[in-house]
CSV table of C-alpha atoms and ligand atoms in Angstrom, one decimal:
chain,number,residue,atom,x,y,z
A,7,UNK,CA,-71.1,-7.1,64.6
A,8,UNK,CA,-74.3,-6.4,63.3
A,9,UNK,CA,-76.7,-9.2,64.1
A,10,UNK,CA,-79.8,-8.9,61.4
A,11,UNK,CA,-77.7,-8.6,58.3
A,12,UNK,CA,-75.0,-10.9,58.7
A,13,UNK,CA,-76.7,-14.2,58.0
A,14,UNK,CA,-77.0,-13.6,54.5
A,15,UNK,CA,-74.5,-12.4,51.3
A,16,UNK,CA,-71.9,-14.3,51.8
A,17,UNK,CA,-70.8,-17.7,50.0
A,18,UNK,CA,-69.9,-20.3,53.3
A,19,UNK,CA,-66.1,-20.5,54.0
A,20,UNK,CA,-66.0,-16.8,53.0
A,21,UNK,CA,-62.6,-15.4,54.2
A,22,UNK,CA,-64.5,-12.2,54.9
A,23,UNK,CA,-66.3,-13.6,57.9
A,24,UNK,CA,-62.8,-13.9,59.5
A,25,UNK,CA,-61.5,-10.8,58.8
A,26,UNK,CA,-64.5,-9.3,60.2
A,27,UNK,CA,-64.2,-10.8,63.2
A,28,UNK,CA,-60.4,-9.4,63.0
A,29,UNK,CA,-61.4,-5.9,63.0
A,30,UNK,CA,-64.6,-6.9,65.5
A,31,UNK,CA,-62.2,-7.7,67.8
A,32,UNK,CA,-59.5,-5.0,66.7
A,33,UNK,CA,-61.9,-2.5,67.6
A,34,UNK,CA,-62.4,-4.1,70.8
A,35,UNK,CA,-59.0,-4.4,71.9
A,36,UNK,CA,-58.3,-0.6,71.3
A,37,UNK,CA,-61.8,0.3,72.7
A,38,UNK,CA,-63.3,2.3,70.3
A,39,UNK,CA,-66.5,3.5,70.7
A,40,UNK,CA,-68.7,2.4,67.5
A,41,UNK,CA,-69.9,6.2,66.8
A,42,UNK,CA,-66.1,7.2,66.7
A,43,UNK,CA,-65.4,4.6,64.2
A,44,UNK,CA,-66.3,4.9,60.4
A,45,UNK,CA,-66.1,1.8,57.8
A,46,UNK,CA,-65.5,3.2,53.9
A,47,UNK,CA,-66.0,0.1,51.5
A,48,UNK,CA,-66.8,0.4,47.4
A,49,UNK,CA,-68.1,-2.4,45.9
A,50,UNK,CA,-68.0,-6.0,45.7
A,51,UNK,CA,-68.3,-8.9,48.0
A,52,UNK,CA,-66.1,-7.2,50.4
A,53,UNK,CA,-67.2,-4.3,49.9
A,54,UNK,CA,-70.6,-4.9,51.9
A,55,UNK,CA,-68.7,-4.5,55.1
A,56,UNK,CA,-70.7,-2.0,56.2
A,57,UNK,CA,-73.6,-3.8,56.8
A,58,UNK,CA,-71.7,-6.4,59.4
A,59,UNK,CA,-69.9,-4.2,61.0
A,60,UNK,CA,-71.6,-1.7,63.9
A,61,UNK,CA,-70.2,1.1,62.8
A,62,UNK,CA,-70.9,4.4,61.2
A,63,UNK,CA,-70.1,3.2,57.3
A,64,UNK,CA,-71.0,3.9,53.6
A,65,UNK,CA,-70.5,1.4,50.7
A,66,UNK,CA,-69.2,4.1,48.1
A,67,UNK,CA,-68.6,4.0,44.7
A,68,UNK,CA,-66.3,1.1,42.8
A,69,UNK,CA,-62.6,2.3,43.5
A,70,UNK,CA,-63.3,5.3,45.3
A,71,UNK,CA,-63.3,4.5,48.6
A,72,UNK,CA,-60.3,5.9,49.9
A,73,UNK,CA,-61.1,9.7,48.1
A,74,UNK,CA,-64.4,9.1,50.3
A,75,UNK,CA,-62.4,8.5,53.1
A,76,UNK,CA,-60.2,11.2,53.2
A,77,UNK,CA,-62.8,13.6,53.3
A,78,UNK,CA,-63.9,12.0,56.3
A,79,UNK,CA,-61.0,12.0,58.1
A,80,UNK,CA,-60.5,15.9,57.0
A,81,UNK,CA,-63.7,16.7,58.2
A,82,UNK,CA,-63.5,14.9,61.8
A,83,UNK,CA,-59.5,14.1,62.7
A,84,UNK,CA,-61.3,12.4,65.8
A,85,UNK,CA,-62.6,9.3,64.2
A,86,UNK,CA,-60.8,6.2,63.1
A,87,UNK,CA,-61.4,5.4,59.6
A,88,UNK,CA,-61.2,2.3,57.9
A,89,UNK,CA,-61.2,1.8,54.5
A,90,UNK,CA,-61.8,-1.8,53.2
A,91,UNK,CA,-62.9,-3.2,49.8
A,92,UNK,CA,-61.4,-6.1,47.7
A,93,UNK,CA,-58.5,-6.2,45.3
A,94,UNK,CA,-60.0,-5.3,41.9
A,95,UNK,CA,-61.6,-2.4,43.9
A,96,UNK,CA,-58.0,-1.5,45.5
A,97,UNK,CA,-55.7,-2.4,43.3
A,98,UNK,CA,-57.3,-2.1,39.8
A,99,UNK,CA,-60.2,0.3,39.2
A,100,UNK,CA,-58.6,3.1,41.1
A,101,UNK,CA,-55.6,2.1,41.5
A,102,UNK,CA,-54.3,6.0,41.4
A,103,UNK,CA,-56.1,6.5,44.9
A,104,UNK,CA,-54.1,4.0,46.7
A,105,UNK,CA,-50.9,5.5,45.3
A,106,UNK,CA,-51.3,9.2,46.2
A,107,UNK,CA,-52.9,8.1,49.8
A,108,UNK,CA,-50.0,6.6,50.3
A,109,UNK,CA,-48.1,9.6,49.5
A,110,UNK,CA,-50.0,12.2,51.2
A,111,UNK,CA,-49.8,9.7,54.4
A,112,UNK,CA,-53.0,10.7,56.6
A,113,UNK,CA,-54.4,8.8,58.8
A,114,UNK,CA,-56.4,6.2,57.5
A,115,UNK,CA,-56.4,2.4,57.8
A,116,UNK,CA,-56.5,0.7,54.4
A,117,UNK,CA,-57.3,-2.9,54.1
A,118,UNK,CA,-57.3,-4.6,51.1
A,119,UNK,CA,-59.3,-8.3,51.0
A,120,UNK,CA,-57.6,-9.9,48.2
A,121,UNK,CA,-59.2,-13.2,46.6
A,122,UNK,CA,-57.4,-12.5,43.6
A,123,UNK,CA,-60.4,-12.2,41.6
A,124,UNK,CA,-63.5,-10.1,41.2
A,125,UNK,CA,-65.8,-12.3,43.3
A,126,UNK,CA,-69.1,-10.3,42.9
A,127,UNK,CA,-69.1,-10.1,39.2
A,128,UNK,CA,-68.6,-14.1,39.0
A,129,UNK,CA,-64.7,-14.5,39.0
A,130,UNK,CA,-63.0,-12.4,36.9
A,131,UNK,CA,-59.1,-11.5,36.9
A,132,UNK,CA,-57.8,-9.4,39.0
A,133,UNK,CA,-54.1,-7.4,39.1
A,134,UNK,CA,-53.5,-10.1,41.4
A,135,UNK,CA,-54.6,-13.3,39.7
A,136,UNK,CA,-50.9,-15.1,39.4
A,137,UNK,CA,-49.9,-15.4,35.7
A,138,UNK,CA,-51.5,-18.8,33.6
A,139,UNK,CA,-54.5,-19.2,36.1
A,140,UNK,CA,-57.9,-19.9,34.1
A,141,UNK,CA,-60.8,-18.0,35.3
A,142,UNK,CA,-63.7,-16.6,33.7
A,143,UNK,CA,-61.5,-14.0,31.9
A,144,UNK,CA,-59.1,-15.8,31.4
A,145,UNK,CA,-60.1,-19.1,30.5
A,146,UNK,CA,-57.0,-20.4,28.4
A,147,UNK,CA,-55.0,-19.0,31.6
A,148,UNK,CA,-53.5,-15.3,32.6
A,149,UNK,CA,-51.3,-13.5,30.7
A,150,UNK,CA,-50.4,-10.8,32.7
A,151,UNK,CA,-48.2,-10.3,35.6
A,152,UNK,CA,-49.8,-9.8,38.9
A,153,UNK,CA,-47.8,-7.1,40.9
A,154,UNK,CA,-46.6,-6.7,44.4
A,155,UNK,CA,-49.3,-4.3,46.5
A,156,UNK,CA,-46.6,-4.0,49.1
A,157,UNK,CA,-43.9,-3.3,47.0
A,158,UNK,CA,-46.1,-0.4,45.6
A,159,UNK,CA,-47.4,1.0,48.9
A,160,UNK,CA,-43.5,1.4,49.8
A,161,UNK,CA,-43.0,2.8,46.8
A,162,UNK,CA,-44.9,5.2,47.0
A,163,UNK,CA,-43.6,5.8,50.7
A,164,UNK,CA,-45.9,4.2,52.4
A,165,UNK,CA,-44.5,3.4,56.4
A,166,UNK,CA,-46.7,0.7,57.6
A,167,UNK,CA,-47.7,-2.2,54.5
A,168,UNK,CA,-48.0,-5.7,55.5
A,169,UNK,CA,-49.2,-9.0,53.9
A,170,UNK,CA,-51.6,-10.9,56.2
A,171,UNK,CA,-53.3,-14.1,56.1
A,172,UNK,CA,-57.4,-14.8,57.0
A,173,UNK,CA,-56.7,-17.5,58.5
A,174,UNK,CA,-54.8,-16.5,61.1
A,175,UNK,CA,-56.8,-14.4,63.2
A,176,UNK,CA,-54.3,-13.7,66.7
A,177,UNK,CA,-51.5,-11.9,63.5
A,178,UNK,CA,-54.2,-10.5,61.5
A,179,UNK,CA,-56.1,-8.7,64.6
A,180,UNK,CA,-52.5,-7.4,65.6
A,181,UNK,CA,-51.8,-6.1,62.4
A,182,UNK,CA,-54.8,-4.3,62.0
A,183,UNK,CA,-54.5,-2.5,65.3
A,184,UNK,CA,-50.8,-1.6,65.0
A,185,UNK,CA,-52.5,0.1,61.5
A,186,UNK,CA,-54.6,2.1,63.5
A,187,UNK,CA,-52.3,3.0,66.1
A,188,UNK,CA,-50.0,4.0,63.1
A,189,UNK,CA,-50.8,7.8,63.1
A,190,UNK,CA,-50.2,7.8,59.2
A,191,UNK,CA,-51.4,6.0,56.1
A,192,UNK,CA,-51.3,2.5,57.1
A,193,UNK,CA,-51.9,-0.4,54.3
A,194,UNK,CA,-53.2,-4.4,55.3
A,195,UNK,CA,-52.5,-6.7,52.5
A,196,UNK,CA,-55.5,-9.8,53.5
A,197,UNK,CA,-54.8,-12.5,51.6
A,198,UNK,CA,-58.5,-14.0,51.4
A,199,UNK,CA,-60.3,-17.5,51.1
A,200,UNK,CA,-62.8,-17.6,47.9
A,201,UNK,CA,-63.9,-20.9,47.9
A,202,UNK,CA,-66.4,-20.1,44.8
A,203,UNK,CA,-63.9,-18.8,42.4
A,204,UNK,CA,-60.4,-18.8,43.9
A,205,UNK,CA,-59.6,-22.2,43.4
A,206,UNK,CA,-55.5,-22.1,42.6
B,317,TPP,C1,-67.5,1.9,38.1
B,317,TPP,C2,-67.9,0.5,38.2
B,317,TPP,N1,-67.3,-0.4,37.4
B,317,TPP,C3,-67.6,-1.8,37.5
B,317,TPP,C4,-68.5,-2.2,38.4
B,317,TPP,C5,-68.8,-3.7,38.5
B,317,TPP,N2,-68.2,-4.3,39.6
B,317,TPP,C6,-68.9,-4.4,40.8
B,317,TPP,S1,-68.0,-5.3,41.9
B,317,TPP,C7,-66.7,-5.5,40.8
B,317,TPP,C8,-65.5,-6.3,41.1
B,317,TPP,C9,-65.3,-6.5,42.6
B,317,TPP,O1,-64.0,-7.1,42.8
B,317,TPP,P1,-63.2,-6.9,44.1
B,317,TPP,O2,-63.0,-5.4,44.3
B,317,TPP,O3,-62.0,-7.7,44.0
B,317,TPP,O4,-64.2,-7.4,45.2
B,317,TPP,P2,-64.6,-8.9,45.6
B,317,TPP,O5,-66.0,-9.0,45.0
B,317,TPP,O6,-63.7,-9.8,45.0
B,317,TPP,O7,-64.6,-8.9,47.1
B,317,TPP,C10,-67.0,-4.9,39.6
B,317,TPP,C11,-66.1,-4.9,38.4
B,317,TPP,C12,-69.1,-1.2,39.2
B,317,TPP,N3,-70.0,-1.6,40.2
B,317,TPP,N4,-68.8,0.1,39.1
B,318,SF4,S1,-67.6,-15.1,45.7
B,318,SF4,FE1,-65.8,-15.3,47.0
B,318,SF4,S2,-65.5,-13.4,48.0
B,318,SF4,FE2,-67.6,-13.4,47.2
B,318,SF4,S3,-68.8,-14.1,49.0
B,318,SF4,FE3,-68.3,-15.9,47.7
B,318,SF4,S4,-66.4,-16.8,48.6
B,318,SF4,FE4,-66.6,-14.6,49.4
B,319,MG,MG1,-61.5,-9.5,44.8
């Protein structure tokens, strides 16, 4: 972790912190050397991973993390990549990127935080947001179905696409190094705390 950035950003019960300490301590377990590991994000609350993590990273582009990430792993096979940003970043945005990584299946370790909202631009809905919940886009409730992110990595053959929770760190920090043992496309479902605007 980063020690002079991660104080600040971050709303308190945050289900980032946690997950962050799941990869902190993914990355430990595997021993990876920091300079061989590299953190892709986009952007939004989750998004500014990079900056806690001790890493090589990049916050990219909204929804375009994982084209960034590809190139990376192209250009050095070596390093691990991780790709990690929040749902309306994976799931809505771009969603197009998530399907065809899936497909092409290389090596990269895609980890979705999903609040079901956009957090950074004050609580918007998200393709997850579960149908007749009021937020800020929705304030006489959700009419639209929110879909399976699982069921769509699989889909689109994806081999390794699980559902996690935050809060339970011991699961999540196996999951997310069984991803990057997974020598293919490998997708982390985080369901994620957002005490400011996920409050259903
Ligand atoms: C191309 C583009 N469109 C829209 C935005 C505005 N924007 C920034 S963050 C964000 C939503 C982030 O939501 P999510 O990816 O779920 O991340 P969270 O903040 O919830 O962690 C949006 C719409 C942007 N920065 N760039
Ligand atoms: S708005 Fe939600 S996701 Fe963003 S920092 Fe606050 S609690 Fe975390
Ligand atoms: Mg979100």
């Amino acid at each position: 972790m980063r020690t002079n950035l991660n104080k600040i950003q971050r709303c308190p019960g945050c289900g980032n912190f946690l997950i962050h300490v799941a990869i902190k301590n993914a990355l430990k377990q595997l021993n990876l050397p920091k300079h061989k590991v590299v953190v892709v994000s986009g952007i939004g609350c989750a998004s500014k991973i990079p900056q806690y993590i001790d890493s090589y990273g990049c916050e990219s582009l909204h929804g375009r993390s994982l084209a960034f990430a590809t190139g990376v792993k192209l250009g050095n096979p070596d390093l691990t990549v991780i790709c990690y940003w929040g749902d309306g970043d994976g799931y809505g945005i771009w969603l197009g990127h998530f399907l065809h990584s899936c497909r092409r299946n290389i090596n990269l370790t895609y980890i979705v935080a999903n609040n079901e909202n956009y957090g950074l631009t004050t609580g918007q809905a998200s393709p997850t947001t579960p149908l007749h919940v009021k937020t800020r886009s929705t304030p006489e409730g959700n009419v639209s179905l929110p879909f399976d992110p699982n069921g769509l990595a699989k889909s689109a053959g994806c081999g390794y696409s699980v559902r996690m929770v935050d809060k339970d760190l011991p699961l999540l920090t196996q999951a997310i190094v069984d991803g990057i043992l997974h020598e293919w496309f490998s997708h982390i479902d985080v369901d994620q705390a957002c005490p400011s605007w996920r409050r259903w």
